[in-house]
Tab-separated table of C-alpha atoms and ligand atoms in Angstrom:
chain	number	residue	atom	x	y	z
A	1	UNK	CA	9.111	-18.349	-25.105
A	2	UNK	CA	10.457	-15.330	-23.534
A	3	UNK	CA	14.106	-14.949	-22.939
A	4	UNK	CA	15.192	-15.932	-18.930
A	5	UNK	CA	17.149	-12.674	-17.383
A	6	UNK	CA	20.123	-12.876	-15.308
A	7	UNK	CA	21.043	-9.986	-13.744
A	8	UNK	CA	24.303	-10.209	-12.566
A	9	UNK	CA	26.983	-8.978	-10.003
A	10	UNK	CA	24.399	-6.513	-8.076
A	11	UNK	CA	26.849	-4.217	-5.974
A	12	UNK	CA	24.240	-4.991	-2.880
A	13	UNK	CA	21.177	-7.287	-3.470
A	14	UNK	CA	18.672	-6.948	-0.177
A	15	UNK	CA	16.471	-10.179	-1.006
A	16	UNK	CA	14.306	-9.369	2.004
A	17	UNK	CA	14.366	-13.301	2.545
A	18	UNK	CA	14.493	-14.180	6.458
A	19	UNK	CA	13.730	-16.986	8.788
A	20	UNK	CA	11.274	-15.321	10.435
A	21	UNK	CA	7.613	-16.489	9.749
A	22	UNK	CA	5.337	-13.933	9.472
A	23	UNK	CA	4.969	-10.055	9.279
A	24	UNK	CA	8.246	-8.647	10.942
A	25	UNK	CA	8.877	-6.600	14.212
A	26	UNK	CA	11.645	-5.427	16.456
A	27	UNK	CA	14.856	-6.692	15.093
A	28	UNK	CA	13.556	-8.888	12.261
A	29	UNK	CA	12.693	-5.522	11.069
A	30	UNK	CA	16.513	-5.252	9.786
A	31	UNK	CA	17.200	-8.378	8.213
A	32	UNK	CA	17.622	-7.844	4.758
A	33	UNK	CA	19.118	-10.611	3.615
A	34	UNK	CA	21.600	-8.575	1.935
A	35	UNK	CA	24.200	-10.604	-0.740
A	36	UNK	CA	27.564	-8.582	-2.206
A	37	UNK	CA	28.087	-8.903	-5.626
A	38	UNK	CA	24.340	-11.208	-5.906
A	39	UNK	CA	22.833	-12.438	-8.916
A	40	UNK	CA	19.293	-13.219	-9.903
A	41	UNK	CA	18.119	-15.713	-12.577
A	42	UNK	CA	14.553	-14.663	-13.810
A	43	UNK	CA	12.605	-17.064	-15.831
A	44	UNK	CA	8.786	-17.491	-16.587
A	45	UNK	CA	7.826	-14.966	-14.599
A	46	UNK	CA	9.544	-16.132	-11.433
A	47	UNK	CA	12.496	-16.035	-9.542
A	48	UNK	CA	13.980	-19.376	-10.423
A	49	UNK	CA	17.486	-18.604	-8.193
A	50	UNK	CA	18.835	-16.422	-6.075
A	51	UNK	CA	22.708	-16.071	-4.823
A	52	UNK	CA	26.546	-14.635	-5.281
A	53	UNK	CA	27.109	-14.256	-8.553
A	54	UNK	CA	29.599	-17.098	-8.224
A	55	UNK	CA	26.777	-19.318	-7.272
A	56	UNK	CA	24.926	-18.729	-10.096
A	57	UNK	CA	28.156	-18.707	-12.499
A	58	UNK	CA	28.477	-22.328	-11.133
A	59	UNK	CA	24.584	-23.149	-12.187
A	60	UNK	CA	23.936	-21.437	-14.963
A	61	UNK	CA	26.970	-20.683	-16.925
A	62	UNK	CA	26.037	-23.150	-19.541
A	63	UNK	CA	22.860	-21.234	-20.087
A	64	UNK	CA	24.125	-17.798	-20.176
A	65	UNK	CA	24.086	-17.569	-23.978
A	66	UNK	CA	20.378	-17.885	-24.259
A	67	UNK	CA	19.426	-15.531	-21.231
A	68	UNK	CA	20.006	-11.414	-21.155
A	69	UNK	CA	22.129	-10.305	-19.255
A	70	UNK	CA	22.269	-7.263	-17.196
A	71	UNK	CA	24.992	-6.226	-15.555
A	72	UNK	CA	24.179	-4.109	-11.762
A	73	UNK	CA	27.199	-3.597	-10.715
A	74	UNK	CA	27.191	-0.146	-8.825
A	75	UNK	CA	23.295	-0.684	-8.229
A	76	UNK	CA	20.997	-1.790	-5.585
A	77	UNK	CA	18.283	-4.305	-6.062
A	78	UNK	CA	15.532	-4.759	-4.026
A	79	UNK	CA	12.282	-6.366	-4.045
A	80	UNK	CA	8.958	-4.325	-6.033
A	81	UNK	CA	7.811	-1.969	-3.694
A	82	UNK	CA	3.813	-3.174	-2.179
A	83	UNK	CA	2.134	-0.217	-1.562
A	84	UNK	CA	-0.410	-1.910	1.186
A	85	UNK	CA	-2.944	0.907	1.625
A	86	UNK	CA	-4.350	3.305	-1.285
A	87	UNK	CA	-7.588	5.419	-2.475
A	88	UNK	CA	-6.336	4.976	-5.653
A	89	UNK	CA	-9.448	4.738	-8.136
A	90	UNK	CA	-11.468	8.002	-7.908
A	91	UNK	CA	-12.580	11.118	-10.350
A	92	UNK	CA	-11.559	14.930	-10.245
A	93	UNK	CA	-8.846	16.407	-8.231
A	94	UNK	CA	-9.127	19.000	-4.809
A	95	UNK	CA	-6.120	21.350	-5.482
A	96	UNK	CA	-8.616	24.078	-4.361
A	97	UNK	CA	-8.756	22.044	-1.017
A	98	UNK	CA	-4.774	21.976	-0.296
A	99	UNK	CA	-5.128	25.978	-0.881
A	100	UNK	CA	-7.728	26.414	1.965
A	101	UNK	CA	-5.937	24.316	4.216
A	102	UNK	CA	-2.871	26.362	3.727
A	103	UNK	CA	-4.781	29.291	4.663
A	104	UNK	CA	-5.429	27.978	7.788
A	105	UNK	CA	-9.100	25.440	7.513
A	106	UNK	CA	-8.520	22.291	8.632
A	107	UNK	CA	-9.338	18.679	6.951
A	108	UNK	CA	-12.144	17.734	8.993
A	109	UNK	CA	-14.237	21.849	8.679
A	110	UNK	CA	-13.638	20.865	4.978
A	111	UNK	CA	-15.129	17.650	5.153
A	112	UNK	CA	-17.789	18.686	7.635
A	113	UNK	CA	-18.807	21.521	5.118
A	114	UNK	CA	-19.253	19.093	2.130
A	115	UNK	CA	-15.791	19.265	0.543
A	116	UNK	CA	-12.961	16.315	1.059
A	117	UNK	CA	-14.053	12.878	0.824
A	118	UNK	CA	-17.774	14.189	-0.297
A	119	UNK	CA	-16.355	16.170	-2.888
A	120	UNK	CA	-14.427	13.369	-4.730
A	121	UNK	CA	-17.762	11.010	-3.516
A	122	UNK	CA	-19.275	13.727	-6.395
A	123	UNK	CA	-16.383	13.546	-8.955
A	124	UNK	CA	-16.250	10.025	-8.950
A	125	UNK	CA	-20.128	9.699	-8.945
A	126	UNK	CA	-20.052	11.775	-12.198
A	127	UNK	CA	-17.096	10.460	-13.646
A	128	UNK	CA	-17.526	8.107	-16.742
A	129	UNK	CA	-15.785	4.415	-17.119
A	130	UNK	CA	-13.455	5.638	-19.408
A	131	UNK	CA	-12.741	8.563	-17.364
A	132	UNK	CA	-11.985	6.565	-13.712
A	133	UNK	CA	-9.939	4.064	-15.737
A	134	UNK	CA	-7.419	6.378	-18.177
A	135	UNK	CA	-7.126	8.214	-14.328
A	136	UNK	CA	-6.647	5.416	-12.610
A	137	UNK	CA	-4.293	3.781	-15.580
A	138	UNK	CA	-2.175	6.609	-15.131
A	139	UNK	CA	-1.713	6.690	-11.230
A	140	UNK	CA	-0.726	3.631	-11.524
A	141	UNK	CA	1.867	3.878	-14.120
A	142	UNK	CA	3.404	6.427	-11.943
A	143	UNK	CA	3.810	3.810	-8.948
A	144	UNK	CA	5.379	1.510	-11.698
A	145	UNK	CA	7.954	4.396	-11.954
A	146	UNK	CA	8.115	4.860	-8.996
A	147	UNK	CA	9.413	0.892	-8.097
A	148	UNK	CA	5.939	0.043	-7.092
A	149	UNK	CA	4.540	-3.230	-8.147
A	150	UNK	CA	1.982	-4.190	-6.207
A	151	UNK	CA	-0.692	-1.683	-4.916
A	152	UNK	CA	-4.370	-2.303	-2.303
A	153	UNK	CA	-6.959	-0.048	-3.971
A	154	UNK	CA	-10.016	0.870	-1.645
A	155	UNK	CA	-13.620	1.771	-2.667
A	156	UNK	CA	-15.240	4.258	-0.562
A	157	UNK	CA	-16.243	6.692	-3.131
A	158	UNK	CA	-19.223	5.911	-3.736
A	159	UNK	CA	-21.000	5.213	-0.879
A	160	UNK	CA	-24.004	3.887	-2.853
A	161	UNK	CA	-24.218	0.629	-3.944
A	162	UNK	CA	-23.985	1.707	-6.990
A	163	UNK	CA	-20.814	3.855	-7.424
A	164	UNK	CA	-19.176	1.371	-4.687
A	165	UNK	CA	-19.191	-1.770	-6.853
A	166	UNK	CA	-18.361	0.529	-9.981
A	167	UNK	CA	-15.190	1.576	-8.255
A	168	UNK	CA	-14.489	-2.349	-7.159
A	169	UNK	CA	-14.997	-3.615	-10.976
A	170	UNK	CA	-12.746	-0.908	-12.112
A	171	UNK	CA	-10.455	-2.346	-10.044
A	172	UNK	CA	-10.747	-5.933	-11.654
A	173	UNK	CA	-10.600	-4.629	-14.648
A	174	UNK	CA	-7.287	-2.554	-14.165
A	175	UNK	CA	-6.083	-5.967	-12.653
A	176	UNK	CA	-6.715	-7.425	-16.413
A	177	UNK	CA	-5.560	-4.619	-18.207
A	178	UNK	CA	-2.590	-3.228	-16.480
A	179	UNK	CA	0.763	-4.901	-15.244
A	180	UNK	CA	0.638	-3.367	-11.750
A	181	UNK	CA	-0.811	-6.149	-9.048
A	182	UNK	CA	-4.479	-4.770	-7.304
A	183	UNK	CA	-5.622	-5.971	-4.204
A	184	UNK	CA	-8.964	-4.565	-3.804
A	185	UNK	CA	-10.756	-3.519	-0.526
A	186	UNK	CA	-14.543	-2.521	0.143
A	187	UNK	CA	-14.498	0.896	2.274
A	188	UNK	CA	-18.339	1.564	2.295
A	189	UNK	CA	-17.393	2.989	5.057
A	190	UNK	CA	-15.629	5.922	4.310
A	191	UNK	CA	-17.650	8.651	5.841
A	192	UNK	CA	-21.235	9.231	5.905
A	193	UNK	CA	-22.671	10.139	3.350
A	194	UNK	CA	-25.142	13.390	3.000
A	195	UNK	CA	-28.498	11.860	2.526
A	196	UNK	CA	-27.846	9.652	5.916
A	197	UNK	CA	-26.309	12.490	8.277
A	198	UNK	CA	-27.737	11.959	11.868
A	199	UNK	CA	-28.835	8.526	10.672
A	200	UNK	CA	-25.222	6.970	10.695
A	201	UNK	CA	-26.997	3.062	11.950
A	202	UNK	CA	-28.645	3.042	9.340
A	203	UNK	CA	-25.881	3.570	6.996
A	204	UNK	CA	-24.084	1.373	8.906
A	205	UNK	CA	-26.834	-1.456	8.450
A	206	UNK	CA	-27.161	-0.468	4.903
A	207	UNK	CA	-23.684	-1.838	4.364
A	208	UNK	CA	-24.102	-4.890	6.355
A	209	UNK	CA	-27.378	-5.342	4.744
A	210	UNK	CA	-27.287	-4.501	1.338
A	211	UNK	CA	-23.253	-4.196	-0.040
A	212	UNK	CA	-21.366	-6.650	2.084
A	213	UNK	CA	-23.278	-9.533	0.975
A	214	UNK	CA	-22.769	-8.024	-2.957
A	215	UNK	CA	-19.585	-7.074	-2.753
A	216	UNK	CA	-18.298	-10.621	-1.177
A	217	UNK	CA	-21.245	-12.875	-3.808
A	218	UNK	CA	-19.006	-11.143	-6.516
A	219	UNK	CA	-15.649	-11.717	-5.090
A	220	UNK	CA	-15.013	-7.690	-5.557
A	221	UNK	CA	-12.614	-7.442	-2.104
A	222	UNK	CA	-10.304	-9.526	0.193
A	223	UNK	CA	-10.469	-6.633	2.904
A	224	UNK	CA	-13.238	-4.658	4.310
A	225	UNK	CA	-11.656	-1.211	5.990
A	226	UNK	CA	-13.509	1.301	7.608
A	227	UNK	CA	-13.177	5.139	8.851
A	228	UNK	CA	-13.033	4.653	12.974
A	229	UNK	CA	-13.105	8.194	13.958
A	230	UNK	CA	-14.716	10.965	16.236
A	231	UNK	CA	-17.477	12.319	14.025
A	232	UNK	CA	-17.461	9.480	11.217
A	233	UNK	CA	-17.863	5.887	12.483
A	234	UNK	CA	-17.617	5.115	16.342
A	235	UNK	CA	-15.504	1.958	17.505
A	236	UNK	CA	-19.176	0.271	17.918
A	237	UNK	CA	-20.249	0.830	14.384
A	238	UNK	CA	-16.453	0.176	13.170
A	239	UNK	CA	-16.898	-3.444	15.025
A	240	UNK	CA	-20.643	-4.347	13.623
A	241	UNK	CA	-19.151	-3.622	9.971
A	242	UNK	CA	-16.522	-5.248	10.146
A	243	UNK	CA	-17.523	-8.338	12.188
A	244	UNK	CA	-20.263	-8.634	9.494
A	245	UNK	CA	-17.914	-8.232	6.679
A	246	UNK	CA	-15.690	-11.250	8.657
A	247	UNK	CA	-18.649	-13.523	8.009
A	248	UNK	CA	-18.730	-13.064	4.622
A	249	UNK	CA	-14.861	-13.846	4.189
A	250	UNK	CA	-13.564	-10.395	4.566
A	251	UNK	CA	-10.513	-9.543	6.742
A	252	UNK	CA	-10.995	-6.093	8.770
A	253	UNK	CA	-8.684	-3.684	8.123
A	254	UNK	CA	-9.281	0.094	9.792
A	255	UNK	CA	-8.385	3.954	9.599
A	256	UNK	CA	-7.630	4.463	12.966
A	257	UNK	CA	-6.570	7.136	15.266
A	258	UNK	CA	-6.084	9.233	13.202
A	259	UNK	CA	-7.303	12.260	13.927
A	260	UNK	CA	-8.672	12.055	17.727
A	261	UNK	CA	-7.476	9.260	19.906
A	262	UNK	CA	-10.645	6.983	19.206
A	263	UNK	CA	-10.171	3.384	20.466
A	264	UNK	CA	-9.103	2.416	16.382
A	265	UNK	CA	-5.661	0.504	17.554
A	266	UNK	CA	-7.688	-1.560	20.602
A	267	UNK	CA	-10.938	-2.119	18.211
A	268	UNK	CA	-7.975	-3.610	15.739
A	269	UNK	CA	-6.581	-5.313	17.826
A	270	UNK	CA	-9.852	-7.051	19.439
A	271	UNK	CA	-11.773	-7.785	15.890
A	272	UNK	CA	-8.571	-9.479	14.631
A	273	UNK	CA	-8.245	-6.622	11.763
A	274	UNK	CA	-4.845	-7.640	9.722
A	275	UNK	CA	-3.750	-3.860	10.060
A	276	UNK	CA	-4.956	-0.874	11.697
A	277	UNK	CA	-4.171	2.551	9.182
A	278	UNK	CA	-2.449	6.017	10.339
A	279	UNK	CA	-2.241	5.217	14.232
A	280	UNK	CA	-1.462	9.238	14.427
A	281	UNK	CA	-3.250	8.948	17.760
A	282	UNK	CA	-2.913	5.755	19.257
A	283	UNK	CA	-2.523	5.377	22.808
A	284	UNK	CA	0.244	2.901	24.680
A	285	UNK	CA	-2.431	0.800	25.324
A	286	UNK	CA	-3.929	0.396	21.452
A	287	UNK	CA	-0.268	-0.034	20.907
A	288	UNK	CA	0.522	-2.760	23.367
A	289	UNK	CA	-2.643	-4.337	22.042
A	290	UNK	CA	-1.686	-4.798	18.105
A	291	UNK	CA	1.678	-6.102	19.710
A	292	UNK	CA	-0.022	-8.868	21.080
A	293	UNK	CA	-2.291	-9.563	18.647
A	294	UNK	CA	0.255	-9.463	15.913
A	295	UNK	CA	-1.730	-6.679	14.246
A	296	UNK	CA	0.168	-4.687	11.348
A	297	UNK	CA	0.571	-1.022	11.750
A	298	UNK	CA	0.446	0.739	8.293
A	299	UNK	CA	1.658	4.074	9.248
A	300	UNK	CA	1.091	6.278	6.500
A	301	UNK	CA	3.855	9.475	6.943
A	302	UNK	CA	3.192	11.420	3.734
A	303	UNK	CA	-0.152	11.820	5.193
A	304	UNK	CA	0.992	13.102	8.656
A	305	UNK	CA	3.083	15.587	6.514
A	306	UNK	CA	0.638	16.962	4.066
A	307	UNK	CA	-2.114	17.696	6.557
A	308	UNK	CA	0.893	19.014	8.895
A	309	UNK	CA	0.491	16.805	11.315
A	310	UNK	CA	2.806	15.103	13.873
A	311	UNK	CA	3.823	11.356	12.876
A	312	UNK	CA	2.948	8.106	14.250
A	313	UNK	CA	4.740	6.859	16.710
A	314	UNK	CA	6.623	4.326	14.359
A	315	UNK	CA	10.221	4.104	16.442
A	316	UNK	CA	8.055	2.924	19.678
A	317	UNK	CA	6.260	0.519	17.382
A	318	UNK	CA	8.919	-0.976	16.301
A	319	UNK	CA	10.379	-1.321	19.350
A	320	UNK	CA	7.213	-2.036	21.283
A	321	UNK	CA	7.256	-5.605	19.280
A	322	UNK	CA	4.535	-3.801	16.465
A	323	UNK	CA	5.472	-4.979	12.869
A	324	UNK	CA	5.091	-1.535	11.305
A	325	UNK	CA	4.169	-1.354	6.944
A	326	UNK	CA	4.566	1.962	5.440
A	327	UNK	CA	1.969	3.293	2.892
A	328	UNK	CA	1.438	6.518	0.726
A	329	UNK	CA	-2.168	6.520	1.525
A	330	UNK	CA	-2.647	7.685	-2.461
A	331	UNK	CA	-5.614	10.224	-2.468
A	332	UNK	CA	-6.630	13.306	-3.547
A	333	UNK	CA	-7.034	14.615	-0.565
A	334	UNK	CA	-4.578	13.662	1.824
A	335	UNK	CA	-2.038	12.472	0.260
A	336	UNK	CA	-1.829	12.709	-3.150
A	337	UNK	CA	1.315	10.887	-4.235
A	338	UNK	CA	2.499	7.462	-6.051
A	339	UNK	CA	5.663	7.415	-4.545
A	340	UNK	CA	6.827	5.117	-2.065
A	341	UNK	CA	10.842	5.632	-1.993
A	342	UNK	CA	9.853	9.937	-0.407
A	343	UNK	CA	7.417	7.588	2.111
A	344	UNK	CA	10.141	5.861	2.651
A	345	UNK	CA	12.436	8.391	3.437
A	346	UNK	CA	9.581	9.884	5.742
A	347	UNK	CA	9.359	7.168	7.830
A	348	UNK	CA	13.117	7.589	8.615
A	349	UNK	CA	12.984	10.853	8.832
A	350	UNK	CA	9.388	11.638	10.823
A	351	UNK	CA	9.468	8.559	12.311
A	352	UNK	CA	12.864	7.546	13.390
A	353	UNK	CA	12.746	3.865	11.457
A	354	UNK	CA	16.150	3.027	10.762
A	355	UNK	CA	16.905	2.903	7.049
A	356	UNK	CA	16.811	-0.964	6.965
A	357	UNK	CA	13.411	-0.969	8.372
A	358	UNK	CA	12.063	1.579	6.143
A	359	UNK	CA	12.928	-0.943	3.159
A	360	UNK	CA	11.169	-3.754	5.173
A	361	UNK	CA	8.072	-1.635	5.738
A	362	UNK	CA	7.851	-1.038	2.414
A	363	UNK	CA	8.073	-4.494	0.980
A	364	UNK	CA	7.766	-7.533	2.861
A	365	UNK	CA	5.738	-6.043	5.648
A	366	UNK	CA	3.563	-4.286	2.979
A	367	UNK	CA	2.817	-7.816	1.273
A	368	UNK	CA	2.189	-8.995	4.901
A	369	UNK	CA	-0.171	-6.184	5.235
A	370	UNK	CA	-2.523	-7.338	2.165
A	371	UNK	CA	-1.720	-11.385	2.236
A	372	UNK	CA	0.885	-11.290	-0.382
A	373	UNK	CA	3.678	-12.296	1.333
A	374	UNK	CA	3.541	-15.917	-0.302
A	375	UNK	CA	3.828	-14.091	-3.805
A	376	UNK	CA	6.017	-10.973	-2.915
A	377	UNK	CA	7.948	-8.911	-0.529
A	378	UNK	CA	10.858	-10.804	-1.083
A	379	UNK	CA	13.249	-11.907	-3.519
A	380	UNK	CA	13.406	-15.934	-2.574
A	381	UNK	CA	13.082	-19.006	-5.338
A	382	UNK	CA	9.357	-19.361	-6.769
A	383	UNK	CA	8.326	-16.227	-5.692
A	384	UNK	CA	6.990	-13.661	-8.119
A	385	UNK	CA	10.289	-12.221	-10.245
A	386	UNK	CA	9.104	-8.010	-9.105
A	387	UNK	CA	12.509	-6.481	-8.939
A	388	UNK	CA	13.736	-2.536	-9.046
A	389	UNK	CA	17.101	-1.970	-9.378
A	390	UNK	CA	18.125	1.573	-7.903
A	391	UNK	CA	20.587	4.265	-9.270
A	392	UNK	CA	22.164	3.731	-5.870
A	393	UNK	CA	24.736	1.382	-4.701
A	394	UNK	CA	23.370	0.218	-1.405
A	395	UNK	CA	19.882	0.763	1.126
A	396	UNK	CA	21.298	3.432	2.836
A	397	UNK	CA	22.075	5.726	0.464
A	398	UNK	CA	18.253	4.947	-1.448
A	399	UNK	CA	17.063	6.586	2.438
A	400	UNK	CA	19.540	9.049	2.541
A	401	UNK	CA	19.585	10.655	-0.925
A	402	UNK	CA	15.477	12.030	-0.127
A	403	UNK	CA	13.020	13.049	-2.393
A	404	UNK	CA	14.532	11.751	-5.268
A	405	UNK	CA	12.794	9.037	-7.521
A	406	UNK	CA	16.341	6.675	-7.927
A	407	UNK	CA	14.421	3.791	-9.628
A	408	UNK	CA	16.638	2.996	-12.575
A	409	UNK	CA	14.760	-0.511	-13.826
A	410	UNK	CA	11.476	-1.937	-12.846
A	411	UNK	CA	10.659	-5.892	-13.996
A	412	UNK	CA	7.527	-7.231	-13.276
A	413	UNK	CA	6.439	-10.635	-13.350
A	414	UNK	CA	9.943	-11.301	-15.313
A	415	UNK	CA	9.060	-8.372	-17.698
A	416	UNK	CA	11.182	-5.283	-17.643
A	417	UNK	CA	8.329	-2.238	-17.368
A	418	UNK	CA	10.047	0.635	-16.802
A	419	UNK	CA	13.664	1.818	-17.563
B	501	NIG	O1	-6.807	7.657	4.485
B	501	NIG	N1	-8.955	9.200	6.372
B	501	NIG	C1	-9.739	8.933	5.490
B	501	NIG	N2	-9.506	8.648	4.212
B	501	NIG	C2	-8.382	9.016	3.453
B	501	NIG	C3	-8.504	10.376	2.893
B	501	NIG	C4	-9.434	10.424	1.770
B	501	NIG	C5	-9.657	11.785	1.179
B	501	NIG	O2	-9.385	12.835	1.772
B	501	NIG	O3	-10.185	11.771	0.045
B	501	NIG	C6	-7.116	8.805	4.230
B	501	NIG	O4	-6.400	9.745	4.583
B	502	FE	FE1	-6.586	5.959	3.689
């Protein structure tokens, strides 16, 4: 039997835990559930209690000799970090890529010419098993150090059947083999591939026809995303994909507005998509539309920044009754980082979310954002014990302090993984 952990008087402990039901907007967005001088008691994996310190003195004291102890004071702990919205599993690299943009081509002339998404489409074509997992293993390990504990992984790839489920059954195996949480989604939809340009319905029925139905007879995804956007998929082709994918037990999720205003946040919205991804460019109405149809926006502001691109609107999200998640969008070609606490800071920063929202975003909105908020997102009894305690003493000062990874300890699952 492993040993329980207590970690004891935590200088500020934000448990995340609330009364609110559901994914969080407007003010809910700031309730931390913040405890001075908190303790946590960590036992077969779970959070058995949470409280002051004196609580838990009064509780467990008779059981402190067989638990270790560690002591935070000084230190912030939070709940793991969900990164809701990733690329994560794919071959090669596009340095070459971020060089042309710099000198002045833009994403979409890239992708138009057979570069971006096509390119890694290639790498990750080519690449062998062994290859896409040691890659994957260590992206992943790098959002462990990065207080990350529970990542979604997207297909999209491939774009053949083929390479599609290979990329889906990496991702159940990397769910086996490595401590990190995967939620998979099925992107067939990602852009259209070569051999069907001009002939986008009958990619688009392709999917419906012959990799939906595999993808949901071998459990492979939970979600079913797709690219919405001028020149990829149009809102109408967006809808039959995902409405097909809906009867097969899949819950939409889309890229939207991200590029063009496109009709992404109101197709969302209508199709009863969980989330809706980027939002760069979506209008009042798309925005008033997710508001009332309790629609998560993942905004994704490491992506705005890297293709040097305004932010979403994330302030008048919030305050426009949205419950916003925050994402790094992990690819190789528009974002490629692991690490939520600079996305975090971005979405203060670019997006005006106050620092307490930014920590909600990123955690129990985030678990909203993929169905895990039963598991994680918080720190409450019987919930999953994925805890990061932070070389900083409270949540401001882990959004103020930017750029700088301040993880300190990482446990998973009860297990300390990193520190
Ligand atoms: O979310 N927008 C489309 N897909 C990814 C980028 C993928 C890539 O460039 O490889 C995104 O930004
Ligand atoms: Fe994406």
């Amino acid at each position: 039997m492993k040993k329980p952990i207590w970690i004891k008087h935590i200088s500020q402990l934000a448990t995340l835990a609330s009364n609110s039901n559901g994914p969080r907007s407007k003010e809910a967005m700031s309730e931390l559930g913040l405890i001075e001088d908190g303790s946590l008691w960590l036992e077969d994996g779970k959070i058995q209690a949470v409280g002051t310190t004196q609580d838990l003195n009064e509780r467990y004291s008779a059981r402190a000799q067989e638990a270790e102890i560690v002591d935070a004071a000084g230190h912030l702990v939070t709940p793991g970090l969900v990164d809701p919205h990733t690329h994560v599993v794919y071959g090669g690299s596009r340095e070459r890529e971020f060089e042309m943009r710099l000198e002045g081509a833009t994403y979409m002339e890239i992708m138009n010419a057979g570069g971006g998404i096509h390119a890694t489409t290639r790498m990750t074509r080519e690449a062998t098993e062994k290859e896409l997992f040691e890659q994957t293993s260590r992206r992943l390990d790098s959002f462990l150090q990065h207080g990350v504990t529970t990542v979604e992984g997207k297909s999209g790839y491939g774009m053949n059947l083929e390479t599609e489920l290979k990329q889906l059954r990496m991702m159940k195996r990397l769910q086996e083999a490595h401590t990190i949480d995967l939620v998979p989604t099925f992107m067939g939809a990602h852009a259209v591939p070569p051999e069907f340009k001009g002939k986008e319905d009958a990619f688009v029925d392709h999917i419906i026809n012959d990799m939906l139905p595999v993808v949901a007879e071998e459990k492979l995804a939970e979600f079913n995303d797709v690219f919405c956007e001028m020149g990829v998929y149009t809102p109408e082709q967006s809808e039959r994909i995902l409405e097909a994918g809906k009867k097969l037990g899949l819950t939409p999720k889309i890229h939207a507005d991200e590029i063009e205003p496109y009709g992404g946040a109101e197709l969302a919205a209508k199709v009863g998509a969980i989330s809706a991804e980027h939002l760069l460019k979506a209008s009042d109405e798309g925005i008033k539309a997710m508001a009332e149809a309790g629609t998560i926006a993942c905004l994704l502001p490491a992506t705005a920044l890297y293709l040097r691109e305004g932010a979403a609107a994330g302030r008048k999200m919030v305050d426009g009754g949205v419950a916003v998640a925050i994402s790094t969008d992990c690819n190789p070609g528009s974002s490629p980082t692991t690490s939520m606490p600079l996305v975090m800071n971005l979405a203060c920063i670019s997006m005006r979310l106050t620092p307490a929202e930014a920590l909600t975003a990123a955690t129990y909105n985030a678990a909203c954002a993929i169905n895990r908020q039963d598991l994680v997102g918080s720190l409450e009894t019987g919930k999953q014990a994925d805890i990061v305690l932070w070389n900083v003493k409270n949540y401001q000062e882990l959004q103020y302090l930017f750029g700088v990874n301040h993880v300190k300890k990482v446990w998973k699952k009860g297990v300390q993984v990193v520190g």
